[in-house]
Short mmCIF file of C-alpha atoms and ligand atoms in Angstrom, two decimals:
data_model
loop_
_atom_site.label_atom_id
_atom_site.label_comp_id
_atom_site.label_asym_id
_atom_site.label_seq_id
_atom_site.Cartn_x
_atom_site.Cartn_y
_atom_site.Cartn_z
CA MET A 602 10.06 17.40 -12.36
CA ASN A 603 8.13 18.02 -9.19
CA ILE A 604 5.83 15.13 -8.38
CA GLY A 605 3.69 14.54 -5.32
CA ILE A 606 0.25 14.85 -3.64
CA ASP A 607 -2.11 17.06 -5.46
CA LYS A 608 -5.39 16.15 -3.67
CA PHE A 609 -6.07 14.34 -0.47
CA GLY A 610 -9.35 12.67 0.64
CA LEU A 611 -10.41 10.66 3.70
CA ALA A 612 -13.35 8.29 4.33
CA ILE A 613 -14.49 6.92 7.69
CA PRO A 614 -17.46 4.74 8.45
CA GLU A 615 -20.43 6.29 10.13
CA TYR A 616 -20.03 4.48 13.42
CA PHE A 617 -17.59 4.73 16.29
CA LEU A 618 -16.97 3.30 19.72
CA ASP A 619 -15.83 5.51 22.59
CA ILE A 620 -12.67 3.96 24.08
CA GLU A 621 -13.80 4.58 27.59
CA ASP A 622 -16.88 2.30 26.97
CA LEU A 623 -14.45 -0.40 25.77
CA ALA A 624 -12.32 0.02 28.86
CA VAL A 625 -15.30 -0.42 31.17
CA ALA A 626 -16.47 -3.57 29.25
CA ARG A 627 -12.99 -5.04 29.33
CA ASN A 628 -12.48 -4.27 32.93
CA GLU A 629 -9.38 -2.04 32.12
CA ASN A 630 -8.54 1.33 33.64
CA ALA A 631 -9.75 3.85 30.93
CA ASN A 632 -6.48 5.82 31.31
CA LYS A 633 -4.55 2.86 29.87
CA PHE A 634 -6.20 3.50 26.54
CA SER A 635 -6.68 7.30 26.61
CA LYS A 636 -3.33 8.23 28.19
CA GLY A 637 -1.23 4.98 27.77
CA LEU A 638 -2.05 4.67 24.08
CA LEU A 639 -3.53 8.17 23.50
CA GLN A 640 -6.58 6.61 21.85
CA LEU A 641 -9.96 8.21 22.32
CA GLU A 642 -12.33 6.60 19.83
CA MET A 643 -12.33 3.78 17.22
CA SER A 644 -14.04 3.80 13.84
CA VAL A 645 -16.31 0.84 13.29
CA ALA A 646 -17.33 -0.43 9.86
CA PRO A 647 -20.43 -2.39 9.25
CA VAL A 648 -20.20 -5.43 6.91
CA THR A 649 -21.51 -3.27 4.02
CA GLN A 650 -18.48 -0.99 4.19
CA ASP A 651 -15.15 -2.50 3.20
CA ILE A 652 -11.83 -1.29 1.68
CA VAL A 653 -13.55 -0.95 -1.73
CA THR A 654 -16.39 1.30 -0.56
CA LEU A 655 -14.23 3.29 1.88
CA GLY A 656 -11.56 3.73 -0.82
CA ALA A 657 -14.04 4.87 -3.44
CA THR A 658 -15.67 7.29 -0.96
CA ALA A 659 -12.21 8.81 -0.06
CA ALA A 660 -11.42 9.42 -3.69
CA HIS A 661 -14.94 10.65 -4.58
CA GLU A 662 -14.28 13.51 -2.13
CA PHE A 663 -12.01 15.23 -4.62
CA LEU A 664 -12.23 13.65 -8.12
CA THR A 665 -13.38 15.79 -11.03
CA GLU A 666 -14.48 14.54 -14.47
CA GLU A 667 -11.15 15.90 -15.75
CA ASP A 668 -9.18 13.79 -13.20
CA LYS A 669 -11.16 10.66 -14.23
CA LYS A 670 -10.02 11.19 -17.86
CA LYS A 671 -6.42 11.64 -16.87
CA ILE A 672 -5.93 8.84 -14.18
CA ASP A 673 -4.18 5.88 -15.91
CA MET A 674 -3.21 4.00 -12.76
CA ILE A 675 -4.98 3.10 -9.57
CA ILE A 676 -2.95 1.66 -6.78
CA ILE A 677 -4.47 0.43 -3.58
CA GLY A 678 -2.34 -0.46 -0.57
CA THR A 679 -4.13 -2.80 1.78
CA GLU A 680 -3.78 -5.86 4.02
CA THR A 681 -7.53 -6.38 4.33
CA GLY A 682 -8.26 -7.26 0.72
CA VAL A 683 -11.70 -8.53 -0.28
CA ASP A 684 -10.41 -11.18 -2.69
CA GLN A 685 -7.27 -13.22 -3.06
CA SER A 686 -7.06 -12.68 -6.80
CA LYS A 687 -9.00 -9.70 -7.98
CA SER A 688 -7.62 -6.31 -6.96
CA ALA A 689 -9.83 -3.97 -5.02
CA SER A 690 -8.67 -1.26 -7.40
CA VAL A 691 -10.59 -2.89 -10.28
CA PHE A 692 -13.89 -2.48 -8.36
CA ILE A 693 -12.89 1.14 -7.47
CA HIS A 694 -12.04 1.90 -11.13
CA ASN A 695 -15.57 0.97 -12.12
CA LEU A 696 -17.36 2.55 -9.16
CA LEU A 697 -15.59 5.91 -9.80
CA GLY A 698 -16.03 5.78 -13.66
CA ILE A 699 -12.25 6.19 -14.42
CA GLN A 700 -11.36 6.06 -18.15
CA PRO A 701 -10.79 2.43 -19.28
CA PHE A 702 -7.10 2.54 -20.43
CA ALA A 703 -5.76 2.38 -16.84
CA ARG A 704 -3.78 -0.03 -14.76
CA SER A 705 -5.41 -1.13 -11.51
CA VAL A 706 -3.48 -3.07 -8.92
CA GLU A 707 -3.26 -3.94 -5.19
CA ILE A 708 -0.06 -3.84 -3.15
CA LYS A 709 0.44 -5.76 0.12
CA GLU A 710 3.09 -5.44 2.81
CA ALA A 711 1.19 -4.93 5.95
CA CYS A 712 0.98 -1.21 6.79
CA TYR A 713 3.70 -0.32 4.35
CA GLY A 714 1.84 -1.03 1.02
CA ALA A 715 0.65 2.38 0.21
CA THR A 716 4.16 3.81 0.68
CA ALA A 717 5.53 1.44 -1.90
CA GLY A 718 2.52 2.57 -4.12
CA LEU A 719 3.55 6.21 -3.67
CA ASP A 720 7.02 5.54 -5.09
CA PHE A 721 5.59 3.43 -7.94
CA ALA A 722 3.28 6.32 -8.76
CA LYS A 723 6.18 8.72 -8.74
CA ASN A 724 8.20 6.52 -11.09
CA HIS A 725 5.16 6.08 -13.39
CA ILE A 726 4.78 9.90 -13.68
CA LEU A 727 8.49 10.31 -14.34
CA ARG A 728 8.01 8.18 -17.47
CA ASN A 729 4.62 9.62 -18.27
CA PRO A 730 4.61 13.22 -17.08
CA ASP A 731 0.95 14.01 -17.94
CA SER A 732 -0.39 10.95 -16.09
CA TYR A 733 -2.47 11.15 -12.95
CA VAL A 734 -2.27 8.25 -10.42
CA LEU A 735 -4.94 7.55 -7.87
CA LEU A 736 -3.30 6.17 -4.76
CA ILE A 737 -5.61 4.68 -2.05
CA ALA A 738 -4.64 3.32 1.35
CA SER A 739 -7.57 1.45 2.69
CA ASP A 740 -7.92 -0.99 5.64
CA ILE A 741 -10.14 -2.30 8.33
CA ALA A 742 -8.08 -3.26 11.43
CA LYS A 743 -9.56 -6.00 13.53
CA TYR A 744 -7.72 -7.74 16.32
CA GLY A 745 -10.67 -9.47 17.87
CA ILE A 746 -12.75 -9.20 21.05
CA GLY A 747 -10.76 -9.05 24.30
CA THR A 748 -7.33 -9.06 22.60
CA SER A 749 -4.50 -6.76 23.63
CA GLY A 750 -4.87 -4.97 20.26
CA GLU A 751 -8.63 -4.47 20.42
CA SER A 752 -8.31 -0.93 21.68
CA THR A 753 -6.19 0.02 18.65
CA GLN A 754 -8.56 -1.16 15.94
CA GLY A 755 -9.96 1.19 13.38
CA ALA A 756 -11.37 1.47 9.83
CA GLY A 757 -10.89 4.02 7.06
CA SER A 758 -9.30 5.08 3.85
CA CYS A 759 -7.05 7.83 2.58
CA ALA A 760 -6.98 8.69 -1.16
CA MET A 761 -4.41 10.82 -2.84
CA LEU A 762 -4.14 12.17 -6.49
CA ILE A 763 -0.49 11.95 -7.47
CA LYS A 764 0.73 14.04 -10.32
CA LYS A 765 3.37 16.57 -11.51
CA ASP A 766 3.35 20.09 -10.18
CA PRO A 767 1.22 19.02 -7.19
CA ASN A 768 -0.80 21.46 -5.09
CA ILE A 769 -0.10 20.01 -1.66
CA LEU A 770 3.18 18.13 -1.17
CA ILE A 771 6.23 17.71 -3.44
CA LEU A 772 8.07 14.41 -2.92
CA ASN A 773 11.79 14.67 -2.40
CA ASP A 774 14.29 12.05 -3.70
CA ASP A 775 15.69 10.93 -0.37
CA ASN A 776 13.84 7.64 0.40
CA VAL A 777 15.72 5.07 2.64
CA CYS A 778 14.11 1.59 3.22
CA GLN A 779 14.87 -1.30 5.41
CA THR A 780 13.62 -4.94 5.33
CA ARG A 781 13.76 -7.30 8.35
CA ASP A 782 12.25 -10.82 8.26
CA ILE A 783 10.49 -10.85 11.65
CA MET A 784 7.15 -12.21 12.99
CA ASP A 785 5.85 -9.28 14.93
CA PHE A 786 2.40 -9.17 13.43
CA TRP A 787 1.02 -11.39 10.63
CA ARG A 788 -2.30 -12.91 9.45
CA PRO A 789 -2.18 -16.43 7.95
CA ASN A 790 -4.73 -17.06 5.18
CA TYR A 791 -6.78 -19.29 7.44
CA SER A 792 -7.14 -16.70 10.18
CA PRO A 793 -9.61 -13.72 10.25
CA TYR A 794 -7.41 -11.95 12.82
CA PRO A 795 -3.76 -11.16 12.98
CA TYR A 796 -1.35 -12.93 15.33
CA VAL A 797 0.65 -10.23 17.11
CA ASP A 798 3.56 -10.12 19.43
CA GLY A 799 2.58 -6.69 20.78
CA HIS A 800 5.62 -5.62 22.83
CA PHE A 801 8.08 -7.18 20.33
CA SER A 802 6.31 -5.29 17.54
CA THR A 803 6.63 -1.95 19.17
CA LYS A 804 10.34 -2.68 19.89
CA GLN A 805 10.85 -3.55 16.23
CA TYR A 806 9.04 -0.43 15.06
CA LEU A 807 11.31 1.78 17.19
CA GLU A 808 14.47 -0.06 16.20
CA CYS A 809 13.58 0.10 12.51
CA LEU A 810 12.93 3.81 12.87
CA GLU A 811 16.18 4.54 14.74
CA THR A 812 18.40 2.50 12.37
CA THR A 813 16.66 3.80 9.23
CA TRP A 814 16.87 7.39 10.46
CA GLU A 815 20.59 6.89 11.15
CA GLU A 816 21.04 5.67 7.53
CA TYR A 817 18.85 8.43 6.16
CA ARG A 818 20.84 11.12 7.83
CA LYS A 819 24.10 9.64 6.53
CA ARG A 820 22.88 9.16 2.93
CA ASN A 821 21.08 12.49 2.63
CA ASN A 822 23.14 14.71 4.89
CA LYS A 823 19.97 15.84 6.54
CA ASP A 824 18.95 16.14 10.19
CA LEU A 825 15.90 17.03 12.34
CA LYS A 826 16.65 20.66 11.93
CA ASP A 827 15.80 20.37 8.20
CA PHE A 828 12.16 19.44 9.08
CA GLU A 829 9.24 21.33 10.51
CA ALA A 830 7.38 18.09 11.30
CA PHE A 831 7.89 14.36 11.40
CA CYS A 832 4.89 12.07 10.58
CA PHE A 833 4.85 8.53 11.78
CA HIS A 834 2.99 5.33 11.03
CA LEU A 835 0.37 5.35 13.82
CA PRO A 836 -0.73 1.87 15.00
CA PHE A 837 -1.86 3.88 18.15
CA PRO A 838 -1.07 7.53 18.54
CA LYS A 839 1.32 7.11 21.48
CA LEU A 840 3.83 5.22 19.35
CA GLY A 841 4.20 8.23 17.08
CA LEU A 842 5.15 10.17 20.23
CA LYS A 843 7.58 7.47 21.35
CA GLY A 844 9.01 7.41 17.89
CA LEU A 845 9.77 11.13 17.83
CA GLN A 846 11.28 10.96 21.35
CA SER A 847 13.51 8.02 20.28
CA ILE A 848 15.19 10.07 17.48
CA VAL A 849 15.38 13.45 19.22
CA PRO A 850 18.93 13.64 20.62
CA LYS A 851 19.74 14.91 24.17
CA GLY A 852 20.76 18.59 24.00
CA ILE A 853 18.75 19.34 20.86
CA ASP A 854 17.62 23.00 20.49
CA LYS A 855 14.71 23.65 22.80
CA ASN A 856 12.62 25.54 20.17
CA LEU A 857 13.18 22.80 17.55
CA LYS A 858 12.03 20.10 19.95
CA GLU A 859 8.98 22.07 20.97
CA LYS A 860 8.01 22.69 17.31
CA LEU A 861 8.47 19.00 16.40
CA LEU A 862 6.38 17.92 19.42
CA GLU A 863 3.62 20.46 18.73
CA ASN A 864 3.41 19.20 15.13
CA LEU A 865 3.43 15.57 16.28
CA HIS A 866 0.33 16.23 18.45
CA THR A 867 -1.32 17.97 15.43
CA SER A 868 -0.58 14.86 13.33
CA ILE A 869 -2.35 12.41 15.74
CA ILE A 870 -5.63 14.35 16.12
CA TYR A 871 -7.48 12.20 13.54
CA SER A 872 -5.84 8.94 14.47
CA ARG A 873 -7.02 9.42 18.10
CA ARG A 874 -10.56 9.33 16.90
CA ILE A 875 -10.20 6.65 14.20
CA GLY A 876 -7.67 4.12 15.42
CA ASN A 877 -5.27 2.11 13.28
CA ILE A 878 -6.12 2.08 9.60
CA TYR A 879 -2.96 0.08 8.86
CA THR A 880 -1.57 1.23 5.53
CA GLY A 881 -3.50 4.52 5.67
CA SER A 882 -2.26 5.42 9.17
CA LEU A 883 0.81 7.34 8.11
CA TYR A 884 -1.24 9.33 5.61
CA LEU A 885 -3.97 9.89 8.07
CA GLY A 886 -1.26 11.44 10.25
CA LEU A 887 -0.03 13.74 7.39
CA LEU A 888 -3.60 14.78 6.53
CA SER A 889 -4.25 15.60 10.20
CA LEU A 890 -1.17 17.73 10.40
CA LEU A 891 -1.77 19.56 7.10
CA GLU A 892 -5.55 20.22 7.85
CA ASN A 893 -5.03 21.32 11.48
CA SER A 894 -1.67 23.17 11.56
CA THR A 895 -1.87 26.90 11.69
CA THR A 896 1.95 27.36 11.42
CA LEU A 897 3.13 25.34 8.49
CA LYS A 898 3.88 27.23 5.38
CA ALA A 899 4.98 26.68 1.70
CA GLY A 900 8.51 25.39 1.40
CA ASP A 901 8.48 23.58 4.81
CA ASN A 902 9.80 20.07 4.79
CA ILE A 903 8.04 17.17 6.40
CA ALA A 904 9.72 13.74 7.13
CA LEU A 905 7.64 10.59 7.05
CA PHE A 906 8.19 7.18 8.66
CA SER A 907 6.34 4.30 7.14
CA TYR A 908 6.37 0.85 8.90
CA GLY A 909 4.71 -2.35 7.91
CA SER A 910 5.08 -5.35 10.10
CA GLY A 911 6.92 -8.34 8.82
CA ALA A 912 8.75 -5.90 8.38
CA VAL A 913 9.52 -3.14 5.79
CA CYS A 914 9.92 0.49 6.59
CA GLU A 915 10.88 3.64 4.83
CA ILE A 916 11.77 7.25 5.66
CA PHE A 917 11.20 9.86 2.95
CA SER A 918 10.24 13.47 2.87
CA GLY A 919 8.16 16.19 1.09
CA THR A 920 8.06 19.84 0.66
CA LEU A 921 4.83 21.80 1.05
CA ALA A 922 3.65 23.41 -2.16
CA GLU A 923 2.54 27.05 -2.51
CA ASN A 924 -0.92 27.62 -1.21
CA PHE A 925 -1.31 24.02 -0.07
CA LYS A 926 -3.88 25.06 2.57
CA ASN A 927 -6.29 26.09 -0.27
CA HIS A 928 -6.33 22.48 -1.49
CA LEU A 929 -7.32 20.95 1.81
CA ARG A 930 -10.58 20.78 3.85
CA ASN A 931 -10.99 22.92 6.93
CA ASN A 932 -14.20 21.37 8.14
CA ARG A 933 -13.27 17.68 8.72
CA ASN A 934 -14.54 17.78 12.22
CA GLU A 935 -18.09 17.78 10.75
CA ASP A 936 -17.47 14.25 9.58
CA PHE A 937 -16.48 13.11 13.05
CA GLU A 938 -19.46 14.82 14.68
CA LYS A 939 -21.89 13.15 12.25
CA ARG A 940 -20.83 9.63 13.30
CA LYS A 941 -23.10 7.47 15.51
CA ARG A 942 -21.82 6.23 18.79
CA LEU A 943 -22.25 2.46 19.34
CA SER A 944 -22.61 0.62 22.58
CA VAL A 945 -20.09 -2.18 23.20
CA GLU A 946 -22.77 -4.71 22.42
CA GLN A 947 -23.60 -3.04 19.08
CA TYR A 948 -19.90 -2.78 18.20
CA GLU A 949 -19.29 -6.46 18.89
CA LYS A 950 -22.25 -7.42 16.72
CA MET A 951 -21.49 -5.04 13.81
CA PHE A 952 -17.62 -5.14 13.59
CA PHE A 953 -17.40 -8.90 13.79
CA GLU A 954 -20.40 -9.84 11.60
CA GLU A 955 -19.21 -12.64 9.29
CA ILE A 956 -20.45 -12.82 5.65
CA SER A 957 -21.99 -16.19 5.24
CA PRO A 958 -23.25 -16.89 1.82
CA ASP A 959 -25.73 -19.76 1.04
CA GLU A 960 -24.77 -22.82 -0.83
CA ASN A 961 -25.00 -20.91 -4.11
CA GLY A 962 -22.82 -18.15 -2.95
CA ASN A 963 -25.59 -15.64 -2.35
CA VAL A 964 -26.12 -13.16 0.44
CA GLU A 965 -28.21 -9.94 0.58
CA PHE A 966 -27.30 -7.24 3.06
CA LYS A 967 -29.41 -4.75 4.92
CA ASN A 968 -29.76 -1.45 3.03
CA ASP A 969 -26.86 0.84 3.58
CA ASP A 970 -27.48 4.31 2.08
CA SER A 971 -23.86 5.51 2.11
CA LEU A 972 -22.36 6.86 -1.05
CA PHE A 973 -20.85 3.37 -1.86
CA SER A 974 -21.77 0.18 -0.17
CA LEU A 975 -21.70 -3.61 -0.56
CA LYS A 976 -25.22 -4.47 -1.72
CA LYS A 977 -25.02 -8.26 -2.00
CA ILE A 978 -23.00 -11.26 -2.99
CA GLU A 979 -24.37 -13.15 -5.96
CA GLU A 980 -22.89 -16.38 -6.99
CA HIS A 981 -19.72 -15.48 -4.94
CA LYS A 982 -19.50 -12.08 -6.77
CA ARG A 983 -19.45 -8.87 -4.79
CA ILE A 984 -22.01 -6.35 -5.97
CA TYR A 985 -21.55 -2.77 -4.99
CA LYS A 986 -23.93 0.07 -4.95
CA TYR A 987 -23.36 3.73 -5.77
CA ASN A 988 -25.90 5.95 -4.23
CA PRO A 989 -25.24 9.52 -5.52
CA LYS A 990 -26.31 12.16 -3.08
P1 HMG B 182 -0.77 -3.97 26.56
O1 HMG B 182 0.38 -4.89 26.60
O2 HMG B 182 -2.03 -4.52 26.98
O3 HMG B 182 -0.49 -2.52 27.23
O4 HMG B 182 -1.02 -3.43 24.98
P2 HMG B 182 0.69 -2.05 28.20
O5 HMG B 182 0.64 -2.84 29.42
O6 HMG B 182 1.88 -2.05 27.41
O7 HMG B 182 0.19 -0.60 28.40
C1 HMG B 182 0.09 0.30 27.27
C2 HMG B 182 0.59 1.70 27.81
O8 HMG B 182 -0.37 2.18 28.70
C3 HMG B 182 1.87 1.61 28.60
O9 HMG B 182 2.58 2.78 28.37
C4 HMG B 182 1.45 1.67 30.10
O10 HMG B 182 2.41 2.18 30.98
C5 HMG B 182 0.30 2.53 29.95
P3 HMG B 182 4.16 2.80 28.03
O11 HMG B 182 4.71 2.36 29.29
O12 HMG B 182 4.41 1.86 26.90
O13 HMG B 182 4.39 4.25 27.70
N1 HMG B 182 -0.73 2.38 31.04
C6 HMG B 182 -1.38 3.34 31.66
N2 HMG B 182 -1.23 4.66 31.52
C7 HMG B 182 -1.97 5.54 32.29
N3 HMG B 182 -2.84 5.05 33.18
C8 HMG B 182 -3.07 3.76 33.38
C9 HMG B 182 -2.25 2.84 32.57
N4 HMG B 182 -2.17 1.49 32.49
C10 HMG B 182 -1.26 1.17 31.56
N5 HMG B 182 -3.88 3.28 34.32
C11 HMG B 182 0.19 -3.21 22.98
C12 HMG B 182 -0.21 -2.59 24.26
C13 HMG B 182 0.85 -2.18 22.06
C14 HMG B 182 0.99 -4.44 23.05
C15 HMG B 182 -1.24 -3.59 22.33
O14 HMG B 182 -2.08 -2.48 22.16
C16 HMG B 182 -1.08 -4.31 20.97
O15 HMG B 182 -0.85 -5.56 20.90
N6 HMG B 182 -1.28 -3.57 19.84
C17 HMG B 182 -1.20 -4.19 18.55
C18 HMG B 182 0.18 -4.20 18.04
C19 HMG B 182 0.65 -2.89 17.77
O16 HMG B 182 0.00 -1.83 17.56
N7 HMG B 182 2.06 -2.78 17.49
C20 HMG B 182 2.69 -1.50 17.12
C21 HMG B 182 3.99 -1.69 16.31
S1 HMG B 182 3.75 -2.88 14.98
C22 HMG B 182 3.01 -1.84 13.75
O17 HMG B 182 2.98 -0.63 13.83
C23 HMG B 182 2.32 -2.57 12.60
C24 HMG B 182 0.87 -2.64 12.61
O18 HMG B 182 0.25 -1.39 12.40
C25 HMG B 182 0.41 -3.72 11.72
C26 HMG B 182 0.78 -3.73 10.24
O19 HMG B 182 2.00 -3.30 9.93
O20 HMG B 182 0.16 -4.23 9.46
C27 HMG B 182 0.36 -3.07 13.98
#
């Protein structure tokens, strides 16, 4: 049975920070961010936009009434959950009006969660071929003001409808995972920001990639020549480029290398303007590639490398479906152009605003007229608003 991605949506908050403005404010050479990390802009979410509202917005982009009747599982991958107990999927289930007899869960393993979710979705459909699964990767990446990771922050959500006979990408059965118990990036329950050993983390990312790729090639008898493109988890766009360079052997066919490089650059277009969206970053790269490539065609294979600090990684692949382009947007740039540019001062105030309920657990937020927003917290309960346009 062919199972994979049938529909693909993306949500980004309406604000962004230009990375040059950040460089000036932090007394850094702007080229360090724009050339050294390949980052241009960073998405900034106000307090009324969280993983629930962004996740619901990303899915709303494509869901039909028919889909809502057929979805019987919602999986959200995230490491910026809004509650230690209740899954963000349960809120999303309600906001989107999905039929009641569904399973709604949240998966955590740093930036890897959604990839585990994708495999769970596939197994669910193998047992229940007519089921639809809504898979959401949603995160708000905050490292803190003046930290080394600040220029790589971001916010956004990717949503995918997973089903049999998909219209976009058919998943192949070739997944290879690796687990390493390391402390490269982690966020203890008592801390709003992650602790990160930046250079150690990039070293681990690349080592995990190289060793998993080696194992993937052995187990599947496949090599770079079998792929049109390789998408990477993108904590910052330059690491995708370094990743590709680290697995391209010396003496590789020049045309193959050029093709892979060109597609790599296509896959980082969105991430350069959004920043790290943790578990959604790999899928943001895939969406960027599929929506912007003019050369990919049905039957082409795409390899994907998912990495979550801590660390778990996975390499797997998919094959493009017939007419996949007809099922993707070709005007995504409009969403970027609509965003409002913030000053550094405004960004600091907005991105790091804390929710501080009164003694009864109440707080009311300024009106946010987005499609979905956090309206208030009442007796410690999050109340969301749906504002149909
Ligand atoms: P840093 O140490 O401040 O920067 O922060 P740097 O000194 O390493 O410079 C960065 C690059 O800019 C270097 O390029 C410099 O040469 C270059 P490279 O040599 O590496 O190719 N550079 C310049 N280029 C042009 N003109 C200039 C200039 N100056 C410098 N004037 C660091 C870098 C990655 C450590 C930081 O951004 C950070 O801590 N980021 C957060 C951690 C991270 O993203 N890790 C990635 C791997 S872990 C991962 O992917 C998981 C994650 O997504 C979380 C999860 O799983 O949940 C993070």
